[in-house]
Amino acid sequence: MTNDTSGPVRYRARESDGRSNPARYFGRQVRRARRAAGWTLAEFGQRIGYDPGQISRIENGKRPPTELFAQMCDRAFLDRDGWFSEFYAESRTWIATPPWFRSWIEHEENAETLRIWQMGVFSGLLQTEDYARTILAVNPGVSDDLVSERLAARLARQSILARDDPPTVWFLVDEAALRRCVDSPHVMAAQLARLSGVARLPNVTIQVVPDIAHAGLLGGFAITGHAAYVETAIAGQVFEDTEIIAELFVRFDTLRNEALRGSESLALIERMCEEWKASGARAPTQATTAANA
């Protein structure tokens, strides 16, 4: 992609905010075009068939646009020569996600319910910045720039949990993830504190799956009402087949049947958080003792 600025403005020629948050940049362009046309949110909504509140969330960057929304903007703002659809299409690659994951993001953004099982680590929707950076950096051959781009995309996805109309989400968390040291005890303590905070959101349920033989040992997956995402060691796949989705619902419910109750899970998460804090506090003393030996 070049830095040619003729025609629709290209992404890599934009300021750093556009590069790190395409949804926010898109929203600003919608607001600019709407105001230039002299339309209120309600008037614009009537023209494109969208609720004013939903438009406002998109304009503020709190909710990513959909392909249909971009197309309706192009119909409303003919002087932009199709900029909104072009930006939307290109932004699917700019967020630095693999091709096989991009369609899942749209399912995730539009979901009314989400059921997520992740084996060995925490779901990307639950990860702190430091935890996520370490997880992304362990991929073979990945550059620092690519890690930064993927990190920004991952953190941006998390906004769905606390937006104005959030989905109802069930997270099944692997007990092994609570005990696996990712980066440092300090990072783990912060990560479990984040987990504890998210567990208290009214639309979120987190349950810990104990270290036993169970139905989730073959890998992680996520389900919405109309689609499912299944991970493998090298890639992932999005399914829209109703039979596959139904089978994963059964697997999720079977796995949830083995999980601790929500209150028990929260107590375990908070206890492990304190243990990681204590482990981090002991580390400097241990290092000093070793140096003086």
PDB file of C-alpha atoms in Angstrom:
ATOM      1  CA  MET A   1       0.000   0.000   0.000  1.00  0.00           C
ATOM      2  CA  THR A   2       1.376   3.367  -0.997  1.00  0.00           C
ATOM      3  CA  ASN A   3       1.155   6.755   0.643  1.00  0.00           C
ATOM      4  CA  ASP A   4      -0.677   8.269  -2.357  1.00  0.00           C
ATOM      5  CA  THR A   5      -3.200  10.730  -0.933  1.00  0.00           C
ATOM      6  CA  SER A   6      -5.191  11.310  -4.122  1.00  0.00           C
ATOM      7  CA  GLY A   7      -8.744   9.982  -4.055  1.00  0.00           C
ATOM      8  CA  PRO A   8      -9.820   8.312  -0.793  1.00  0.00           C
ATOM      9  CA  VAL A   9      -7.284   8.996   1.937  1.00  0.00           C
ATOM     10  CA  ARG A  10      -5.103   5.945   2.564  1.00  0.00           C
ATOM     11  CA  TYR A  11      -4.777   4.449   5.997  1.00  0.00           C
ATOM     12  CA  ARG A  12      -0.980   4.467   6.247  1.00  0.00           C
ATOM     13  CA  ALA A  13      -0.928   8.163   5.446  1.00  0.00           C
ATOM     14  CA  ARG A  14      -3.085   8.985   8.441  1.00  0.00           C
ATOM     15  CA  GLU A  15      -2.136  10.079  11.905  1.00  0.00           C
ATOM     16  CA  SER A  16      -1.169   7.488  14.499  1.00  0.00           C
ATOM     17  CA  ASP A  17      -4.659   7.427  16.028  1.00  0.00           C
ATOM     18  CA  GLY A  18      -6.122   6.240  12.724  1.00  0.00           C
ATOM     19  CA  ARG A  19      -3.480   3.554  12.515  1.00  0.00           C
ATOM     20  CA  SER A  20      -4.112   2.177  16.008  1.00  0.00           C
ATOM     21  CA  ASN A  21      -7.900   2.592  16.100  1.00  0.00           C
ATOM     22  CA  PRO A  22      -9.637   2.363  12.695  1.00  0.00           C
ATOM     23  CA  ALA A  23     -13.101   2.322  14.313  1.00  0.00           C
ATOM     24  CA  ARG A  24     -12.470   5.686  15.979  1.00  0.00           C
ATOM     25  CA  TYR A  25     -11.152   7.203  12.768  1.00  0.00           C
ATOM     26  CA  PHE A  26     -14.107   5.878  10.778  1.00  0.00           C
ATOM     27  CA  GLY A  27     -16.497   7.336  13.352  1.00  0.00           C
ATOM     28  CA  ARG A  28     -14.900  10.772  13.136  1.00  0.00           C
ATOM     29  CA  GLN A  29     -15.319  10.735   9.363  1.00  0.00           C
ATOM     30  CA  VAL A  30     -19.007   9.847   9.709  1.00  0.00           C
ATOM     31  CA  ARG A  31     -19.557  12.702  12.156  1.00  0.00           C
ATOM     32  CA  ARG A  32     -17.689  15.140   9.913  1.00  0.00           C
ATOM     33  CA  ALA A  33     -19.735  14.182   6.856  1.00  0.00           C
ATOM     34  CA  ARG A  34     -23.031  14.247   8.776  1.00  0.00           C
ATOM     35  CA  ARG A  35     -22.384  17.687  10.219  1.00  0.00           C
ATOM     36  CA  ALA A  36     -21.268  19.030   6.841  1.00  0.00           C
ATOM     37  CA  ALA A  37     -24.612  17.870   5.462  1.00  0.00           C
ATOM     38  CA  GLY A  38     -26.403  19.664   8.316  1.00  0.00           C
ATOM     39  CA  TRP A  39     -28.148  16.535   9.640  1.00  0.00           C
ATOM     40  CA  THR A  40     -28.920  15.658  13.215  1.00  0.00           C
ATOM     41  CA  LEU A  41     -28.349  12.088  14.396  1.00  0.00           C
ATOM     42  CA  ALA A  42     -32.092  11.448  14.083  1.00  0.00           C
ATOM     43  CA  GLU A  43     -32.246  12.831  10.521  1.00  0.00           C
ATOM     44  CA  PHE A  44     -29.212  10.827   9.465  1.00  0.00           C
ATOM     45  CA  GLY A  45     -30.685   7.729  11.097  1.00  0.00           C
ATOM     46  CA  GLN A  46     -33.899   8.108   9.111  1.00  0.00           C
ATOM     47  CA  ARG A  47     -31.914   8.322   5.881  1.00  0.00           C
ATOM     48  CA  ILE A  48     -29.854   5.177   6.451  1.00  0.00           C
ATOM     49  CA  GLY A  49     -32.208   3.125   8.632  1.00  0.00           C
ATOM     50  CA  TYR A  50     -30.147   3.146  11.832  1.00  0.00           C
ATOM     51  CA  ASP A  51     -31.016   4.102  15.398  1.00  0.00           C
ATOM     52  CA  PRO A  52     -29.473   7.464  16.443  1.00  0.00           C
ATOM     53  CA  GLY A  53     -27.937   5.861  19.541  1.00  0.00           C
ATOM     54  CA  GLN A  54     -26.172   3.249  17.439  1.00  0.00           C
ATOM     55  CA  ILE A  55     -24.870   5.926  15.073  1.00  0.00           C
ATOM     56  CA  SER A  56     -23.600   7.922  18.045  1.00  0.00           C
ATOM     57  CA  ARG A  57     -21.661   4.915  19.365  1.00  0.00           C
ATOM     58  CA  ILE A  58     -20.071   4.416  15.949  1.00  0.00           C
ATOM     59  CA  GLU A  59     -19.198   8.104  15.661  1.00  0.00           C
ATOM     60  CA  ASN A  60     -17.545   7.988  19.092  1.00  0.00           C
ATOM     61  CA  GLY A  61     -15.557   4.885  18.204  1.00  0.00           C
ATOM     62  CA  LYS A  62     -17.306   2.854  20.901  1.00  0.00           C
ATOM     63  CA  ARG A  63     -18.755   0.429  18.391  1.00  0.00           C
ATOM     64  CA  PRO A  64     -17.067  -0.707  15.175  1.00  0.00           C
ATOM     65  CA  PRO A  65     -18.991  -0.184  11.935  1.00  0.00           C
ATOM     66  CA  THR A  66     -20.386  -3.048   9.904  1.00  0.00           C
ATOM     67  CA  GLU A  67     -20.061  -3.494   6.159  1.00  0.00           C
ATOM     68  CA  LEU A  68     -23.742  -2.577   5.722  1.00  0.00           C
ATOM     69  CA  PHE A  69     -23.308   0.620   7.733  1.00  0.00           C
ATOM     70  CA  ALA A  70     -20.369   1.640   5.545  1.00  0.00           C
ATOM     71  CA  GLN A  71     -22.431   0.978   2.413  1.00  0.00           C
ATOM     72  CA  MET A  72     -25.311   3.102   3.722  1.00  0.00           C
ATOM     73  CA  CYS A  73     -22.883   5.938   4.474  1.00  0.00           C
ATOM     74  CA  ASP A  74     -21.670   5.802   0.878  1.00  0.00           C
ATOM     75  CA  ARG A  75     -25.254   6.111  -0.338  1.00  0.00           C
ATOM     76  CA  ALA A  76     -25.852   9.083   1.944  1.00  0.00           C
ATOM     77  CA  PHE A  77     -22.560  10.864   1.186  1.00  0.00           C
ATOM     78  CA  LEU A  78     -22.138  10.481  -2.566  1.00  0.00           C
ATOM     79  CA  ASP A  79     -19.423  13.167  -2.636  1.00  0.00           C
ATOM     80  CA  ARG A  80     -17.105  10.813  -0.704  1.00  0.00           C
ATOM     81  CA  ASP A  81     -16.876   8.483  -3.736  1.00  0.00           C
ATOM     82  CA  GLY A  82     -17.281   5.242  -1.818  1.00  0.00           C
ATOM     83  CA  TRP A  83     -14.705   6.123   0.854  1.00  0.00           C
ATOM     84  CA  PHE A  84     -16.561   4.453   3.727  1.00  0.00           C
ATOM     85  CA  SER A  85     -16.823   1.021   2.101  1.00  0.00           C
ATOM     86  CA  GLU A  86     -13.232   1.202   0.913  1.00  0.00           C
ATOM     87  CA  PHE A  87     -11.985   2.162   4.353  1.00  0.00           C
ATOM     88  CA  TYR A  88     -14.026  -0.600   5.957  1.00  0.00           C
ATOM     89  CA  ALA A  89     -12.682  -3.245   3.548  1.00  0.00           C
ATOM     90  CA  GLU A  90      -9.077  -2.161   3.987  1.00  0.00           C
ATOM     91  CA  SER A  91      -9.374  -1.855   7.752  1.00  0.00           C
ATOM     92  CA  ARG A  92     -10.083  -5.572   7.995  1.00  0.00           C
ATOM     93  CA  THR A  93      -6.402  -6.100   7.187  1.00  0.00           C
ATOM     94  CA  TRP A  94      -5.096  -3.073   9.061  1.00  0.00           C
ATOM     95  CA  ILE A  95      -6.114  -4.423  12.424  1.00  0.00           C
ATOM     96  CA  ALA A  96      -3.398  -7.021  11.893  1.00  0.00           C
ATOM     97  CA  THR A  97      -5.518 -10.087  12.389  1.00  0.00           C
ATOM     98  CA  PRO A  98      -5.036 -13.250  10.335  1.00  0.00           C
ATOM     99  CA  PRO A  99      -7.426 -13.679   7.369  1.00  0.00           C
ATOM    100  CA  TRP A 100      -9.138 -16.672   8.962  1.00  0.00           C
ATOM    101  CA  PHE A 101     -10.034 -14.628  12.064  1.00  0.00           C
ATOM    102  CA  ARG A 102     -11.412 -11.496  10.431  1.00  0.00           C
ATOM    103  CA  SER A 103     -14.903 -12.803   9.751  1.00  0.00           C
ATOM    104  CA  TRP A 104     -15.166 -13.968  13.375  1.00  0.00           C
ATOM    105  CA  ILE A 105     -14.595 -10.404  14.619  1.00  0.00           C
ATOM    106  CA  GLU A 106     -17.775  -9.261  12.907  1.00  0.00           C
ATOM    107  CA  HIS A 107     -19.731 -12.160  14.426  1.00  0.00           C
ATOM    108  CA  GLU A 108     -18.260 -11.254  17.807  1.00  0.00           C
ATOM    109  CA  GLU A 109     -19.168  -7.575  17.458  1.00  0.00           C
ATOM    110  CA  ASN A 110     -22.768  -8.337  16.506  1.00  0.00           C
ATOM    111  CA  ALA A 111     -23.367 -11.170  18.971  1.00  0.00           C
ATOM    112  CA  GLU A 112     -26.125 -10.988  21.557  1.00  0.00           C
ATOM    113  CA  THR A 113     -24.550 -13.916  23.435  1.00  0.00           C
ATOM    114  CA  LEU A 114     -21.039 -15.347  23.500  1.00  0.00           C
ATOM    115  CA  ARG A 115     -19.775 -18.603  24.977  1.00  0.00           C
ATOM    116  CA  ILE A 116     -15.988 -18.906  25.115  1.00  0.00           C
ATOM    117  CA  TRP A 117     -13.665 -21.697  26.210  1.00  0.00           C
ATOM    118  CA  GLN A 118      -9.908 -21.122  26.036  1.00  0.00           C
ATOM    119  CA  MET A 119      -7.419 -23.802  26.984  1.00  0.00           C
ATOM    120  CA  GLY A 120      -4.129 -22.968  28.705  1.00  0.00           C
ATOM    121  CA  VAL A 121      -4.387 -19.158  28.504  1.00  0.00           C
ATOM    122  CA  PHE A 122      -7.072 -16.535  28.991  1.00  0.00           C
ATOM    123  CA  SER A 123      -9.383 -15.410  26.212  1.00  0.00           C
ATOM    124  CA  GLY A 124      -8.184 -12.358  24.291  1.00  0.00           C
ATOM    125  CA  LEU A 125     -11.281 -10.528  25.545  1.00  0.00           C
ATOM    126  CA  LEU A 126      -9.990 -10.928  29.115  1.00  0.00           C
ATOM    127  CA  GLN A 127      -6.283 -10.213  28.690  1.00  0.00           C
ATOM    128  CA  THR A 128      -4.448  -7.221  30.125  1.00  0.00           C
ATOM    129  CA  GLU A 129      -2.082  -5.315  27.856  1.00  0.00           C
ATOM    130  CA  ASP A 130       1.072  -6.837  29.395  1.00  0.00           C
ATOM    131  CA  TYR A 131      -0.314 -10.373  29.398  1.00  0.00           C
ATOM    132  CA  ALA A 132      -1.511 -10.054  25.792  1.00  0.00           C
ATOM    133  CA  ARG A 133       1.808  -8.630  24.609  1.00  0.00           C
ATOM    134  CA  THR A 134       3.699 -11.574  26.062  1.00  0.00           C
ATOM    135  CA  ILE A 135       1.299 -14.121  24.547  1.00  0.00           C
ATOM    136  CA  LEU A 136       1.528 -12.482  21.116  1.00  0.00           C
ATOM    137  CA  ALA A 137       5.322 -12.197  21.272  1.00  0.00           C
ATOM    138  CA  VAL A 138       5.919 -15.939  21.705  1.00  0.00           C
ATOM    139  CA  ASN A 139       4.753 -16.676  18.145  1.00  0.00           C
ATOM    140  CA  PRO A 140       7.777 -17.733  16.050  1.00  0.00           C
ATOM    141  CA  GLY A 141       9.220 -15.030  13.812  1.00  0.00           C
ATOM    142  CA  VAL A 142       6.830 -12.266  14.862  1.00  0.00           C
ATOM    143  CA  SER A 143       8.235  -8.715  14.746  1.00  0.00           C
ATOM    144  CA  ASP A 144       7.853  -6.062  17.435  1.00  0.00           C
ATOM    145  CA  ASP A 145       5.792  -3.922  15.054  1.00  0.00           C
ATOM    146  CA  LEU A 146       3.419  -6.781  14.297  1.00  0.00           C
ATOM    147  CA  VAL A 147       3.056  -7.541  18.003  1.00  0.00           C
ATOM    148  CA  SER A 148       2.130  -3.898  18.625  1.00  0.00           C
ATOM    149  CA  GLU A 149      -0.437  -3.895  15.813  1.00  0.00           C
ATOM    150  CA  ARG A 150      -2.009  -7.161  16.947  1.00  0.00           C
ATOM    151  CA  LEU A 151      -2.015  -5.944  20.538  1.00  0.00           C
ATOM    152  CA  ALA A 152      -3.935  -2.785  19.589  1.00  0.00           C
ATOM    153  CA  ALA A 153      -6.471  -4.880  17.694  1.00  0.00           C
ATOM    154  CA  ARG A 154      -6.919  -7.306  20.578  1.00  0.00           C
ATOM    155  CA  LEU A 155      -7.433  -4.567  23.170  1.00  0.00           C
ATOM    156  CA  ALA A 156      -9.909  -2.788  20.893  1.00  0.00           C
ATOM    157  CA  ARG A 157     -12.053  -5.934  20.712  1.00  0.00           C
ATOM    158  CA  GLN A 158     -12.519  -5.873  24.486  1.00  0.00           C
ATOM    159  CA  SER A 159     -14.778  -2.819  24.289  1.00  0.00           C
ATOM    160  CA  ILE A 160     -17.765  -5.070  23.511  1.00  0.00           C
ATOM    161  CA  LEU A 161     -17.860  -6.219  27.159  1.00  0.00           C
ATOM    162  CA  ALA A 162     -18.681  -2.778  28.559  1.00  0.00           C
ATOM    163  CA  ARG A 163     -20.389  -0.982  25.688  1.00  0.00           C
ATOM    164  CA  ASP A 164     -23.939   0.391  26.025  1.00  0.00           C
ATOM    165  CA  ASP A 165     -25.506  -2.784  24.600  1.00  0.00           C
ATOM    166  CA  PRO A 166     -23.034  -5.528  25.571  1.00  0.00           C
ATOM    167  CA  PRO A 167     -23.522  -9.194  24.763  1.00  0.00           C
ATOM    168  CA  THR A 168     -24.166 -11.718  27.492  1.00  0.00           C
ATOM    169  CA  VAL A 169     -20.899 -13.649  27.817  1.00  0.00           C
ATOM    170  CA  TRP A 170     -19.978 -16.926  29.492  1.00  0.00           C
ATOM    171  CA  PHE A 171     -16.236 -17.507  29.871  1.00  0.00           C
ATOM    172  CA  LEU A 172     -14.968 -20.941  30.842  1.00  0.00           C
ATOM    173  CA  VAL A 173     -11.433 -20.425  32.156  1.00  0.00           C
ATOM    174  CA  ASP A 174      -8.833 -23.175  32.344  1.00  0.00           C
ATOM    175  CA  GLU A 175      -7.502 -23.583  35.894  1.00  0.00           C
ATOM    176  CA  ALA A 176      -4.041 -24.140  34.395  1.00  0.00           C
ATOM    177  CA  ALA A 177      -4.143 -20.556  33.059  1.00  0.00           C
ATOM    178  CA  LEU A 178      -4.454 -19.253  36.629  1.00  0.00           C
ATOM    179  CA  ARG A 179      -1.211 -20.971  37.575  1.00  0.00           C
ATOM    180  CA  ARG A 180       0.870 -20.526  34.401  1.00  0.00           C
ATOM    181  CA  CYS A 181       3.383 -17.698  34.820  1.00  0.00           C
ATOM    182  CA  VAL A 182       3.146 -15.442  31.774  1.00  0.00           C
ATOM    183  CA  ASP A 183       5.967 -12.876  31.871  1.00  0.00           C
ATOM    184  CA  SER A 184       6.159 -12.307  35.661  1.00  0.00           C
ATOM    185  CA  PRO A 185       4.243 -12.624  38.948  1.00  0.00           C
ATOM    186  CA  HIS A 186       3.364  -8.921  38.713  1.00  0.00           C
ATOM    187  CA  VAL A 187       1.832  -9.405  35.272  1.00  0.00           C
ATOM    188  CA  MET A 188      -0.103 -12.424  36.520  1.00  0.00           C
ATOM    189  CA  ALA A 189      -1.400 -10.569  39.575  1.00  0.00           C
ATOM    190  CA  ALA A 190      -2.664  -7.750  37.355  1.00  0.00           C
ATOM    191  CA  GLN A 191      -4.184 -10.254  34.952  1.00  0.00           C
ATOM    192  CA  LEU A 192      -6.130 -12.029  37.683  1.00  0.00           C
ATOM    193  CA  ALA A 193      -7.250  -8.688  39.101  1.00  0.00           C
ATOM    194  CA  ARG A 194      -8.609  -7.879  35.648  1.00  0.00           C
ATOM    195  CA  LEU A 195     -10.364 -11.253  35.602  1.00  0.00           C
ATOM    196  CA  SER A 196     -11.941 -10.521  38.973  1.00  0.00           C
ATOM    197  CA  GLY A 197     -13.184  -7.137  37.773  1.00  0.00           C
ATOM    198  CA  VAL A 198     -14.723  -8.494  34.555  1.00  0.00           C
ATOM    199  CA  ALA A 199     -16.430 -11.280  36.516  1.00  0.00           C
ATOM    200  CA  ARG A 200     -18.408  -8.594  38.348  1.00  0.00           C
ATOM    201  CA  LEU A 201     -19.922  -7.114  35.175  1.00  0.00           C
ATOM    202  CA  PRO A 202     -23.658  -7.846  35.065  1.00  0.00           C
ATOM    203  CA  ASN A 203     -23.451  -9.332  31.570  1.00  0.00           C
ATOM    204  CA  VAL A 204     -20.454 -11.612  32.242  1.00  0.00           C
ATOM    205  CA  THR A 205     -20.132 -15.008  33.905  1.00  0.00           C
ATOM    206  CA  ILE A 206     -16.704 -16.542  34.524  1.00  0.00           C
ATOM    207  CA  GLN A 207     -16.324 -20.136  35.660  1.00  0.00           C
ATOM    208  CA  VAL A 208     -13.076 -22.010  36.222  1.00  0.00           C
ATOM    209  CA  VAL A 209     -12.718 -25.497  34.776  1.00  0.00           C
ATOM    210  CA  PRO A 210     -10.574 -27.687  37.084  1.00  0.00           C
ATOM    211  CA  ASP A 211      -7.448 -29.572  35.996  1.00  0.00           C
ATOM    212  CA  ILE A 212      -9.261 -32.819  35.149  1.00  0.00           C
ATOM    213  CA  ALA A 213     -10.085 -34.796  32.022  1.00  0.00           C
ATOM    214  CA  HIS A 214     -12.941 -32.956  30.294  1.00  0.00           C
ATOM    215  CA  ALA A 215     -14.629 -32.208  26.968  1.00  0.00           C
ATOM    216  CA  GLY A 216     -12.466 -29.170  26.216  1.00  0.00           C
ATOM    217  CA  LEU A 217      -9.059 -30.825  26.025  1.00  0.00           C
ATOM    218  CA  LEU A 218      -8.970 -30.818  22.216  1.00  0.00           C
ATOM    219  CA  GLY A 219      -8.807 -27.012  21.978  1.00  0.00           C
ATOM    220  CA  GLY A 220     -10.520 -23.683  22.454  1.00  0.00           C
ATOM    221  CA  PHE A 221     -13.658 -22.450  20.747  1.00  0.00           C
ATOM    222  CA  ALA A 222     -16.223 -19.660  20.865  1.00  0.00           C
ATOM    223  CA  ILE A 223     -19.909 -19.659  19.929  1.00  0.00           C
ATOM    224  CA  THR A 224     -22.510 -17.048  19.087  1.00  0.00           C
ATOM    225  CA  GLY A 225     -26.093 -17.770  18.154  1.00  0.00           C
ATOM    226  CA  HIS A 226     -25.197 -17.997  14.462  1.00  0.00           C
ATOM    227  CA  ALA A 227     -21.502 -18.820  14.204  1.00  0.00           C
ATOM    228  CA  ALA A 228     -18.621 -20.595  15.915  1.00  0.00           C
ATOM    229  CA  TYR A 229     -14.853 -20.173  15.948  1.00  0.00           C
ATOM    230  CA  VAL A 230     -12.533 -23.130  16.565  1.00  0.00           C
ATOM    231  CA  GLU A 231      -8.800 -22.820  17.191  1.00  0.00           C
ATOM    232  CA  THR A 232      -5.947 -25.066  16.126  1.00  0.00           C
ATOM    233  CA  ALA A 233      -2.202 -24.831  16.707  1.00  0.00           C
ATOM    234  CA  ILE A 234      -1.584 -22.953  13.449  1.00  0.00           C
ATOM    235  CA  ALA A 235      -4.869 -21.304  12.531  1.00  0.00           C
ATOM    236  CA  GLY A 236      -8.563 -21.107  13.296  1.00  0.00           C
ATOM    237  CA  GLN A 237     -11.791 -21.640  11.415  1.00  0.00           C
ATOM    238  CA  VAL A 238     -15.181 -19.948  11.459  1.00  0.00           C
ATOM    239  CA  PHE A 239     -18.254 -22.150  11.049  1.00  0.00           C
ATOM    240  CA  GLU A 240     -21.805 -21.106  10.224  1.00  0.00           C
ATOM    241  CA  ASP A 241     -23.148 -24.629   9.812  1.00  0.00           C
ATOM    242  CA  THR A 242     -26.042 -25.147  12.235  1.00  0.00           C
ATOM    243  CA  GLU A 243     -25.096 -28.764  13.016  1.00  0.00           C
ATOM    244  CA  ILE A 244     -21.533 -27.825  13.956  1.00  0.00           C
ATOM    245  CA  ILE A 245     -22.762 -24.931  16.086  1.00  0.00           C
ATOM    246  CA  ALA A 246     -25.243 -27.238  17.838  1.00  0.00           C
ATOM    247  CA  GLU A 247     -22.482 -29.784  18.554  1.00  0.00           C
ATOM    248  CA  LEU A 248     -20.296 -27.075  20.086  1.00  0.00           C
ATOM    249  CA  PHE A 249     -23.177 -25.875  22.255  1.00  0.00           C
ATOM    250  CA  VAL A 250     -23.439 -29.408  23.652  1.00  0.00           C
ATOM    251  CA  ARG A 251     -19.672 -29.555  24.203  1.00  0.00           C
ATOM    252  CA  PHE A 252     -19.712 -26.180  25.960  1.00  0.00           C
ATOM    253  CA  ASP A 253     -22.571 -27.218  28.254  1.00  0.00           C
ATOM    254  CA  THR A 254     -20.809 -30.500  29.019  1.00  0.00           C
ATOM    255  CA  LEU A 255     -17.660 -28.591  29.896  1.00  0.00           C
ATOM    256  CA  ARG A 256     -19.562 -26.068  31.978  1.00  0.00           C
ATOM    257  CA  ASN A 257     -21.055 -28.939  33.947  1.00  0.00           C
ATOM    258  CA  GLU A 258     -17.520 -29.709  35.184  1.00  0.00           C
ATOM    259  CA  ALA A 259     -16.746 -26.097  36.091  1.00  0.00           C
ATOM    260  CA  LEU A 260     -16.784 -24.493  39.508  1.00  0.00           C
ATOM    261  CA  ARG A 261     -19.737 -22.299  40.356  1.00  0.00           C
ATOM    262  CA  GLY A 262     -19.368 -18.586  39.672  1.00  0.00           C
ATOM    263  CA  SER A 263     -18.830 -17.675  43.335  1.00  0.00           C
ATOM    264  CA  GLU A 264     -16.313 -20.507  43.796  1.00  0.00           C
ATOM    265  CA  SER A 265     -14.512 -19.455  40.636  1.00  0.00           C
ATOM    266  CA  LEU A 266     -14.265 -15.838  41.778  1.00  0.00           C
ATOM    267  CA  ALA A 267     -12.916 -16.928  45.171  1.00  0.00           C
ATOM    268  CA  LEU A 268     -10.251 -19.067  43.474  1.00  0.00           C
ATOM    269  CA  ILE A 269      -9.292 -16.245  41.090  1.00  0.00           C
ATOM    270  CA  GLU A 270      -8.911 -13.793  43.968  1.00  0.00           C
ATOM    271  CA  ARG A 271      -6.908 -16.277  46.045  1.00  0.00           C
ATOM    272  CA  MET A 272      -4.546 -16.927  43.119  1.00  0.00           C
ATOM    273  CA  CYS A 273      -4.223 -13.180  42.572  1.00  0.00           C
ATOM    274  CA  GLU A 274      -2.999 -12.758  46.147  1.00  0.00           C
ATOM    275  CA  GLU A 275      -0.579 -15.662  45.708  1.00  0.00           C
ATOM    276  CA  TRP A 276       0.901 -14.048  42.590  1.00  0.00           C
ATOM    277  CA  LYS A 277       1.231 -10.737  44.453  1.00  0.00           C
ATOM    278  CA  ALA A 278       3.042 -12.494  47.297  1.00  0.00           C
ATOM    279  CA  SER A 279       5.261 -14.321  44.814  1.00  0.00           C
ATOM    280  CA  GLY A 280       6.185 -11.027  43.154  1.00  0.00           C
ATOM    281  CA  ALA A 281       6.976  -9.424  46.513  1.00  0.00           C
ATOM    282  CA  ARG A 282       9.305 -12.312  47.420  1.00  0.00           C
ATOM    283  CA  ALA A 283      11.182 -12.241  44.126  1.00  0.00           C
ATOM    284  CA  PRO A 284      13.474  -9.229  44.887  1.00  0.00           C
ATOM    285  CA  THR A 285      14.439 -10.734  48.269  1.00  0.00           C
ATOM    286  CA  GLN A 286      15.279 -14.031  46.645  1.00  0.00           C
ATOM    287  CA  ALA A 287      17.369 -12.301  43.997  1.00  0.00           C
ATOM    288  CA  THR A 288      19.273 -10.330  46.603  1.00  0.00           C
ATOM    289  CA  THR A 289      19.954 -13.471  48.647  1.00  0.00           C
ATOM    290  CA  ALA A 290      21.191 -15.288  45.540  1.00  0.00           C
ATOM    291  CA  ALA A 291      23.495 -12.392  44.641  1.00  0.00           C
ATOM    292  CA  ASN A 292      25.062 -12.415  48.106  1.00  0.00           C
ATOM    293  CA  ALA A 293      25.578 -16.189  48.197  1.00  0.00           C
TER     294      ALA A 293
END
